[in-house]
Coordinates of C-alpha atoms and ligand atoms in Angstrom, one line a residue:
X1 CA -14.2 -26.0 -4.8
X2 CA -12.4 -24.4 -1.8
X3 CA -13.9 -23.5 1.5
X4 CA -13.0 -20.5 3.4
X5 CA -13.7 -18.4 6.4
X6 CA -14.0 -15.2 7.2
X7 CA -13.2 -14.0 10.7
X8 CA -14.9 -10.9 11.7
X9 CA -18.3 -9.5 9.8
X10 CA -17.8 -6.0 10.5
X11 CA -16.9 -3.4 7.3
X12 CA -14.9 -4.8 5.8
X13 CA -15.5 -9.1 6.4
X14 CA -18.9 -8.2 5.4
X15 CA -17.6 -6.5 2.0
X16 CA -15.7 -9.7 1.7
X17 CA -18.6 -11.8 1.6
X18 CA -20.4 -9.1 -0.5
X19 CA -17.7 -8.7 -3.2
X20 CA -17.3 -12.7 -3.4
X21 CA -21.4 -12.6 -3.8
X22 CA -21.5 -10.5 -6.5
X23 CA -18.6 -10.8 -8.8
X24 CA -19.1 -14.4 -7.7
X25 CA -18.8 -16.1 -11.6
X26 CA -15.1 -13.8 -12.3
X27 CA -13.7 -14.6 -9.2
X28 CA -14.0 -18.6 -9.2
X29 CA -13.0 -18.2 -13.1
X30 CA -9.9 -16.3 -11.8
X31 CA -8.8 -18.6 -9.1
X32 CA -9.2 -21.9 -11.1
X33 CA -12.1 -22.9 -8.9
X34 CA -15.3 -22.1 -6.9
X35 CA -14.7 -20.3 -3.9
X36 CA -17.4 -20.8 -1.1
X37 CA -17.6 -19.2 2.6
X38 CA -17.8 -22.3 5.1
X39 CA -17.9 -20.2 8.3
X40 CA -18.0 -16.4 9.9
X41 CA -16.6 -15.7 13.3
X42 CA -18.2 -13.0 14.9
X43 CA -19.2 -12.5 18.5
X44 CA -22.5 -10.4 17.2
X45 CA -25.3 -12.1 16.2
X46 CA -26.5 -11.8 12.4
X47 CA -30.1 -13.3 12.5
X48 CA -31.4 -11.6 9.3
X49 CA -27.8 -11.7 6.8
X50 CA -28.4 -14.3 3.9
X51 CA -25.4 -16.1 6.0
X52 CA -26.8 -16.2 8.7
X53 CA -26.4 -20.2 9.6
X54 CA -22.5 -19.9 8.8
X55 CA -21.9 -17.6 12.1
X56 CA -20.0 -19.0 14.8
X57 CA -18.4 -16.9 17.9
X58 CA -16.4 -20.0 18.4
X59 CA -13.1 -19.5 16.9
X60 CA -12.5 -23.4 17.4
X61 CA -15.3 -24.4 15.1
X62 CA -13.0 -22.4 11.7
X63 CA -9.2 -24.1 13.4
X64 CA -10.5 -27.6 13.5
X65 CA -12.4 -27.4 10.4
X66 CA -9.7 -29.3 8.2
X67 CA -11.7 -28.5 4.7
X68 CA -11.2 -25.0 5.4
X69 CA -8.1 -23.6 3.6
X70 CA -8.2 -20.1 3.8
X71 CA -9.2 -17.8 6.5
X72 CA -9.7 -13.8 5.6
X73 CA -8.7 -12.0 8.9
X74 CA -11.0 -8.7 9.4
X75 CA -11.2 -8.4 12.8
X76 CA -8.4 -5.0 13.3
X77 CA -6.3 -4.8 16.5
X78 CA -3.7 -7.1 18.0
X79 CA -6.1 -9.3 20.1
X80 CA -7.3 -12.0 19.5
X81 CA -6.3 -11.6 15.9
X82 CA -2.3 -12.3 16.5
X83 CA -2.7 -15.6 18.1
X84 CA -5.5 -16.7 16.0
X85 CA -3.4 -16.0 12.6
X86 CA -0.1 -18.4 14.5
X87 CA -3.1 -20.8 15.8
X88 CA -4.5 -21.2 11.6
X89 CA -1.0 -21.1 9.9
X90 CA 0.5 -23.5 12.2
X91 CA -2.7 -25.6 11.4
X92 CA -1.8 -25.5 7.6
X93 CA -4.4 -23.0 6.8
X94 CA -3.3 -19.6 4.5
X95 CA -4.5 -16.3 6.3
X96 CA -5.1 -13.0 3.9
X97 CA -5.5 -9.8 6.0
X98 CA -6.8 -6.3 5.9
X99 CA -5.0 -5.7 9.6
X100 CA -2.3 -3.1 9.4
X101 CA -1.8 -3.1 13.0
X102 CA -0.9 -7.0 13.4
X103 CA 1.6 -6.6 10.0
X104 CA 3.3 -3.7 11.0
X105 CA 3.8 -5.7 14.7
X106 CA 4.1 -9.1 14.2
X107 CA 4.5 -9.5 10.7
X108 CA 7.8 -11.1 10.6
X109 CA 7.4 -13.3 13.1
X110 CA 3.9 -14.3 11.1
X111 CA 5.9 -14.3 7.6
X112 CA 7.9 -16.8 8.9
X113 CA 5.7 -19.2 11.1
X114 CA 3.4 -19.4 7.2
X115 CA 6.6 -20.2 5.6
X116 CA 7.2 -23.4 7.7
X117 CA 4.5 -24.2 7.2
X118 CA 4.3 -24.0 3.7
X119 CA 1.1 -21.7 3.3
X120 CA 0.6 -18.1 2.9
X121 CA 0.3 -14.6 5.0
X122 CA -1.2 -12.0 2.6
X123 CA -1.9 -9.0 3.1
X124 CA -2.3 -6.5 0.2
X125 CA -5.6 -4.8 2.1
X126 CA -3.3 -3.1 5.0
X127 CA -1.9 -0.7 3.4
X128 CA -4.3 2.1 0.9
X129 CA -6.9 -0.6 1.1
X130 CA -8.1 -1.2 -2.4
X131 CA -5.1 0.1 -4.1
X132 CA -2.8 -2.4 -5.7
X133 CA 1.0 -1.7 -3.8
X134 CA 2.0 -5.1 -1.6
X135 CA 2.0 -6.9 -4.8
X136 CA 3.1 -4.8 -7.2
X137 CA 6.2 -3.7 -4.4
X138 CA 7.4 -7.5 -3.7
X139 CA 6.6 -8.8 -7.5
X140 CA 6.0 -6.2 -10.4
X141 CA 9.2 -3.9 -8.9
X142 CA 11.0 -7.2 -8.1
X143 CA 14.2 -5.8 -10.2
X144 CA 14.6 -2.9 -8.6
X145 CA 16.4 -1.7 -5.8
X146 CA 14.2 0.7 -3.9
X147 CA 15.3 4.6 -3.5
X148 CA 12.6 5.9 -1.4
X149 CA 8.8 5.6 -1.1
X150 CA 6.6 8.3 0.0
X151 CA 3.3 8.3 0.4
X152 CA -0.2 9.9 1.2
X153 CA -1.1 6.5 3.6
X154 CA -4.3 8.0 5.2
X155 CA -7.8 9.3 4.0
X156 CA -8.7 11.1 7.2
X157 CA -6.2 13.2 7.3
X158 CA -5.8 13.9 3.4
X159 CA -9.8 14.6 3.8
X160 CA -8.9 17.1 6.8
X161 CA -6.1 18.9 5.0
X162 CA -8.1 18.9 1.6
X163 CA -10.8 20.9 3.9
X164 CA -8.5 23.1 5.4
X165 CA -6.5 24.0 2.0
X166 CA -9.8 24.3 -0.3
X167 CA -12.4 25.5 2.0
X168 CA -10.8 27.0 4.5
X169 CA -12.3 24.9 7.4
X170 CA -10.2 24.8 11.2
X171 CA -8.7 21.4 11.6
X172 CA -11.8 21.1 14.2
X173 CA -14.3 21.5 11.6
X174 CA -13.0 19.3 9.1
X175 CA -12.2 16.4 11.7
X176 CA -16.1 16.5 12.5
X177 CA -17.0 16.3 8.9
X178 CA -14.3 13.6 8.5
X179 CA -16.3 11.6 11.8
X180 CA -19.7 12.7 10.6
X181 CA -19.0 10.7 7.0
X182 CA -17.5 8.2 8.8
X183 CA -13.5 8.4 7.6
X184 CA -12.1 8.1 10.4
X185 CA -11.3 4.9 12.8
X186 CA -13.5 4.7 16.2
X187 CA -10.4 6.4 17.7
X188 CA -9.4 9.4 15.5
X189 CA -6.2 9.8 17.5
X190 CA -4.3 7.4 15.1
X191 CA -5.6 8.6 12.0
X192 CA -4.7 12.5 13.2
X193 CA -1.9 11.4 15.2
X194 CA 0.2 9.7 12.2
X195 CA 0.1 6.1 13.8
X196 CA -2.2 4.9 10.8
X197 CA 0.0 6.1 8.7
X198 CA 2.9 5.1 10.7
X199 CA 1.9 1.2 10.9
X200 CA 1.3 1.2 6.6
X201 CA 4.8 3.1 5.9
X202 CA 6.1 0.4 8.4
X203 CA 4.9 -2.6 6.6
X204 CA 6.0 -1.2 3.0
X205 CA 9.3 -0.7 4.3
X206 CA 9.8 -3.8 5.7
X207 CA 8.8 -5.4 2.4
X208 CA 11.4 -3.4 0.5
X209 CA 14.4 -3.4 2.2
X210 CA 13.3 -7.0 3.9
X211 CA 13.9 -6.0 7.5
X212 CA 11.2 -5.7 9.9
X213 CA 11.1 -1.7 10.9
X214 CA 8.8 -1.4 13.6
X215 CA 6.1 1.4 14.3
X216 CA 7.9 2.5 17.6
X217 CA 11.1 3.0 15.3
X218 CA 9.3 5.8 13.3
X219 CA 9.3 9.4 13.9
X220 CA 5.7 10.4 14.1
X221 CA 4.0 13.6 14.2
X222 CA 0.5 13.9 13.5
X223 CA -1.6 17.2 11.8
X224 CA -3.3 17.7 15.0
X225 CA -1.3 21.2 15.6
X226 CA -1.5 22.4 11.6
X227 CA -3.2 25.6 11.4
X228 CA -5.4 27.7 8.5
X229 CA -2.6 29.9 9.1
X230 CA 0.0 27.2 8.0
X231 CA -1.7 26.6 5.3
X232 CA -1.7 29.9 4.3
X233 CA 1.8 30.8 4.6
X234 CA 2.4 27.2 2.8
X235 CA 0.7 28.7 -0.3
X236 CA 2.7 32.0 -0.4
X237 CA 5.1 29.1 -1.1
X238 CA 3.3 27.5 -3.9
X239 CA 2.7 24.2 -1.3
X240 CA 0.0 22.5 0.4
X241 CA 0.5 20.8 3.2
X242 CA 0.0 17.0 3.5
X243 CA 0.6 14.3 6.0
X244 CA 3.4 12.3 4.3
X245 CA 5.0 9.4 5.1
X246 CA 8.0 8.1 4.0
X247 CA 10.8 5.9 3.9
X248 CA 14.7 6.5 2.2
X249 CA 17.1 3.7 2.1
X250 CA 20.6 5.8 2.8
X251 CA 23.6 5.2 1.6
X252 CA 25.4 3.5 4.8
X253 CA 22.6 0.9 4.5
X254 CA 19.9 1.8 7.3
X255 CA 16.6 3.3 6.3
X256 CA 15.3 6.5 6.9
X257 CA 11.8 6.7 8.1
X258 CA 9.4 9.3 8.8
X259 CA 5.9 10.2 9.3
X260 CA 4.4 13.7 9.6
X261 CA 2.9 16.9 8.0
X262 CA 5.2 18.3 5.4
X263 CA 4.9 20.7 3.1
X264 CA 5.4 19.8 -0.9
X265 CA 4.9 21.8 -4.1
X266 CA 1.7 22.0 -5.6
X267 CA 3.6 20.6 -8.6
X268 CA 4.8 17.6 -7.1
X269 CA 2.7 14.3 -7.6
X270 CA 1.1 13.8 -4.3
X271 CA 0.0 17.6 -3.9
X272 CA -2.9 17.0 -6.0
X273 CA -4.2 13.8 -4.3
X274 CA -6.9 14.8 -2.7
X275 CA -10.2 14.0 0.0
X276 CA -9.6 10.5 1.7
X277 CA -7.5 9.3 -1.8
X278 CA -4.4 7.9 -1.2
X279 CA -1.3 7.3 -3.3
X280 CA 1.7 5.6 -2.9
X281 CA 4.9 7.2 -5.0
X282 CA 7.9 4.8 -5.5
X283 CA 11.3 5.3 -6.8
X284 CA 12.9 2.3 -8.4
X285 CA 16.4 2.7 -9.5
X286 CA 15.8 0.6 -13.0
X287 CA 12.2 1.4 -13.1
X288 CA 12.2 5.5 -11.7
X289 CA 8.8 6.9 -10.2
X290 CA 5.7 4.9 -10.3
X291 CA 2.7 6.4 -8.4
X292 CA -0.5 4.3 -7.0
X293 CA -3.6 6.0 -6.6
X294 CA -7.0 4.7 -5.4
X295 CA -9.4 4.7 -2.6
X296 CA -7.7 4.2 0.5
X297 CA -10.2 2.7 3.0
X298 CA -13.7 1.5 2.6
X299 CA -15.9 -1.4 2.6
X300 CA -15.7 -2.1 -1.0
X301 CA -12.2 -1.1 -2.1
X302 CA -10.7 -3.1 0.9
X303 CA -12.7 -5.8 0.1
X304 CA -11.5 -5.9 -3.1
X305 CA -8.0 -6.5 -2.0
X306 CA -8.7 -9.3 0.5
X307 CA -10.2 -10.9 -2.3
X308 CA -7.4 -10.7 -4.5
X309 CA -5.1 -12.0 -1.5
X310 CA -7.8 -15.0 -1.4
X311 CA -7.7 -15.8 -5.1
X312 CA -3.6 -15.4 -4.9
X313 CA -3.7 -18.2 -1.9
X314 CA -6.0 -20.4 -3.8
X315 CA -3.7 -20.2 -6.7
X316 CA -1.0 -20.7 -4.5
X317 CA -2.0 -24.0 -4.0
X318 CA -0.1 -25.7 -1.1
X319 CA 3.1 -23.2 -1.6
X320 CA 4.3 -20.8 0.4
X321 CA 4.6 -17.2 -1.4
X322 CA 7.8 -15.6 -1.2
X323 CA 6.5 -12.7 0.1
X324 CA 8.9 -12.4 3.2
X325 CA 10.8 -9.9 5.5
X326 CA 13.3 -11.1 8.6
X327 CA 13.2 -10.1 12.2
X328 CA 15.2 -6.6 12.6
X329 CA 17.6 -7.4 16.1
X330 CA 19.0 -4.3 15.6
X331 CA 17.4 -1.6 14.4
X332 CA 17.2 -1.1 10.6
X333 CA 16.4 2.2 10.9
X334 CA 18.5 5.8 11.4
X335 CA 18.4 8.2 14.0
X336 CA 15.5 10.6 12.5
X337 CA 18.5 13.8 14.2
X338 CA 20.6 12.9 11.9
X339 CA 18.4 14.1 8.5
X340 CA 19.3 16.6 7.1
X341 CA 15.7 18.4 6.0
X342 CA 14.6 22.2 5.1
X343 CA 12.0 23.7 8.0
X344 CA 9.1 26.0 8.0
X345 CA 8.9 27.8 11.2
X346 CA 6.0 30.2 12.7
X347 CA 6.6 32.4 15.6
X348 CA 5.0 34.6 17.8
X349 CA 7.0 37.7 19.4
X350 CA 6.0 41.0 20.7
X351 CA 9.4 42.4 19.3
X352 CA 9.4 41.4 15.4
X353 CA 12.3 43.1 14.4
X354 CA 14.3 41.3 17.4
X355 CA 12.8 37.9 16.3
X356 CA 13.8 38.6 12.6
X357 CA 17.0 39.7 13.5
X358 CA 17.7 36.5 15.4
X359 CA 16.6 34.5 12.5
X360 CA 18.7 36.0 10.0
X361 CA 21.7 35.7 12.2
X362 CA 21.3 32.0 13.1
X363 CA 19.6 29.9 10.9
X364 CA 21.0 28.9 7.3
X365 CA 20.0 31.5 4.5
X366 CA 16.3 31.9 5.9
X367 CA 13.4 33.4 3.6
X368 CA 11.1 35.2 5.7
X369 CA 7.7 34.3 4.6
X370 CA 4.4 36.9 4.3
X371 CA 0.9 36.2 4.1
X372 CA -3.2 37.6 3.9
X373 CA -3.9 39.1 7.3
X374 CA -0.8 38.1 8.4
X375 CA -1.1 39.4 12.6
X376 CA 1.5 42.2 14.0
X377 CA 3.5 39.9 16.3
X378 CA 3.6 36.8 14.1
X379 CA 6.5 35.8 12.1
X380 CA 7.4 32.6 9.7
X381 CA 10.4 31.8 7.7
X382 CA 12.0 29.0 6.0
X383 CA 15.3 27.5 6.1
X384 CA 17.9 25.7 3.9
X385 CA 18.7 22.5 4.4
X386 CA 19.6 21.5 8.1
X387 CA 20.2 19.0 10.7
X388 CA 17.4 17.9 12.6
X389 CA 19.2 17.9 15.9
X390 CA 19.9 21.8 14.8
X391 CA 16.7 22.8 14.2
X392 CA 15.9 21.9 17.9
X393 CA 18.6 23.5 19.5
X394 CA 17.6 26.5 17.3
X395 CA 14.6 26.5 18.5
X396 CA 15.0 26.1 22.1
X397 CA 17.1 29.2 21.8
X398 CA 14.2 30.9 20.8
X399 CA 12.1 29.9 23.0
X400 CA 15.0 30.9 25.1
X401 CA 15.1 34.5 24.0
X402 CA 11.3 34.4 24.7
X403 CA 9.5 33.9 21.1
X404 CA 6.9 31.8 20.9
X405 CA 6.7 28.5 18.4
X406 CA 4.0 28.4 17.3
X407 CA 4.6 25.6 14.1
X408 CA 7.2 23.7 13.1
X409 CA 7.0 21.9 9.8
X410 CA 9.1 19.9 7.3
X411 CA 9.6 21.2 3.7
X412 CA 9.7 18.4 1.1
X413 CA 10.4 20.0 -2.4
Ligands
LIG1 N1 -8.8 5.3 8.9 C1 -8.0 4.9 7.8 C2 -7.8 6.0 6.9 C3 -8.8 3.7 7.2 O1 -8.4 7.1 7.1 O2 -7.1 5.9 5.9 C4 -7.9 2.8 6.3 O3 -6.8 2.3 7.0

């Protein structure tokens, strides 16, 4: 039998213990051995929860607890969770957790503090929560080297643009309904923002190209500014719009990151994930495109991968994993000016003709766009392929020559 903790009871620690509870016979048969919760660390009080005598708010009482092995971190956020994870590897105890945020900050340094230690830092529930991708990244696709991954990394938003795509809803509508069912984090900002998104892309990078690429590294827009008219103009184009992220290992070595609406064909793989699904699409160069699909939050699903994490660290038995990614000095990753990318643009201008005149002349082989109830002073185009740093200049000019931007979004076809 193996004794574990779990450190924070709130959706998803008390999944853990649910999931362990009720698929209680499967899970000890997969592991080898019973697994059985010691202790929960949580500063509420649980009076009435069938574990009620195993709470503790003293963090102490799990770290000096030498028959506890394992300790399932669910608590979200930087602190205290950072230096309680150094505080239990360096005392010989593996930690599995669901918390993107400490990964996509700290994870190196926490890879390498288990490794000394000769235990384990899991973490397949930070990134599309229950869907199998950590695992299958560092051991399934072990072979290959990896071209890209691009992904659909958060269910808020993919709810949001789902709304605003299929029933027409303002972003404002559908990021009420996404808070009404409860999608979204406490703060929506980093769900709309991209920074959700941003911190997951960040950790599966890191664990493909084994450098630590940092959140701050990223270019991040969120879909706060999409509109019902972007949408529309995006389906004159046979598109939807998503909030992608992704990350492209160039050819001079550094990695290519980015995270923001984009606009894809409705044929391509991720246009038809929909409501708060995610899916993860990578390209190996033996294996070529494998997608991952599944739910990408919620109590259960995320549950389900902690677990697994736990089972993998009981397995583990005294060795360290080598699941592992080194500190990035210098950056691993390019300047985001220097892709080259194809543009959707929306303008506003009192003169049309001026505006498409200036369009035609300056940007590379534009296609000026049309769509329903399309107003008298608005105009949209797309370009070819160009520089990012061009794009801007382009469109200071015409902001310069006084048209109005009123969107600005990436093509991915
Ligand atoms: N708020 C996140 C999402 C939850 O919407 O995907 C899972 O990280």
């Amino acid at each position: 039998m193996i004794k574990i903790a779990i450190m924070g009871y709130g959706v998803v620690g008390s999944g853990v213990a649910e999931v362990l509870s009720m698929n209680h016979d499967i899970i000890s048969s997969r592991a080898g051995q019973e697994i059985e919760i010691a202790k929960i660390l949580d500063l509420r009080s649980f009076d009435d929860s069938p574990y009620a005598e195993l709470f503790t708010k003293d963090f102490n009482d799990i770290l000096n607890d030498k028959s506890i092995k394992i300790v399932a971190e669910t608590i979200g956020g930087l602190d205290p969770s950072y230096e309680f994870t150094k505080k239990l590897l360096k005392a010989g105890k593996s930690v599995v957790s669901s918390n993107k945020e400490l990964v996509a900050q700290k994870g190196d340094e926490l890879l390498s503090i288990a490794k000394e230690n000769n235990v384990n830092y899991l973490f397949e529930a930070s990134v599309g929560g229950g869907i199998p991708i950590i695992r299958p990244l560092h051991s399934c696709l072990a072979a290959n080297k990896i071209e890209w991954i691009q992904g659909i990394l958060n269910g808020t938003t993919n709810f949001i643009m789902t709304k605003m795509i299929e029933e027409k809803l303002s972003f404002e509508q559908a990021l009420l309904l996404a808070q009404k069912l409860g999608y979204a984090e406490k703060d929506p900002t980093a769900d709309i923002g991209g920074a959700d998104a941003n911190r997951k892309i960040c950790i599966l990078a890191s664990l493909a190209y084994g450098k630590h690429v940092y959140p701050h590294e990223v270019h991040q827009y969120g879909i706060e500014d999409v509109t019902l008219a972007d949408v529309a103009f995006a389906q004159s184009m046979g598109c939807v719009i998503k909030l992608i992220a992704r990350a492209k290992k160039l050819e001079n070595g550094k990695i290519s990151m980015m995270v923001c609406p984009a606009i894809i064909p409705v044929s391509s793989k991720l246009a038809s994930i929909n409501d708060v699904y995610n899916a993860i699409l990578v390209k190996g160069n033996a294996v070529g495109e494998v997608l991952f699909v599944g739910a990408g939050a919620g109590k259960m699903p995320t549950a389900s991968a902690v677990i697994a994490d736990i089972v993998d660290a009981v397995k583990a038995n005294n060795t360290s994993i080598s699941q592992y990614w080194a500190p990035s000095c210098e950056s691993a990753v390019s300047n985001y000016r220097e892709d080259v990318i194809k543009f959707y643009l929306r303008l506003q201008a009192d003169d049309v003709e001026a505006a498409k005149e200036f369009i035609l002349n300056n940007y590379t082989t534009p296609i000026i766009l049309s769509r329903l109830d399309q107003p008298e002073n608005e105009i949209a185009f797309k370009t070819d392929f160009m520089l990012e740093d061009d794009v801007k200049k382009l469109t200071i000019s015409l902001t310069e020559k006084g048209f109005k931007q009123l969107s600005k979004i990436r093509i991915l076809d």
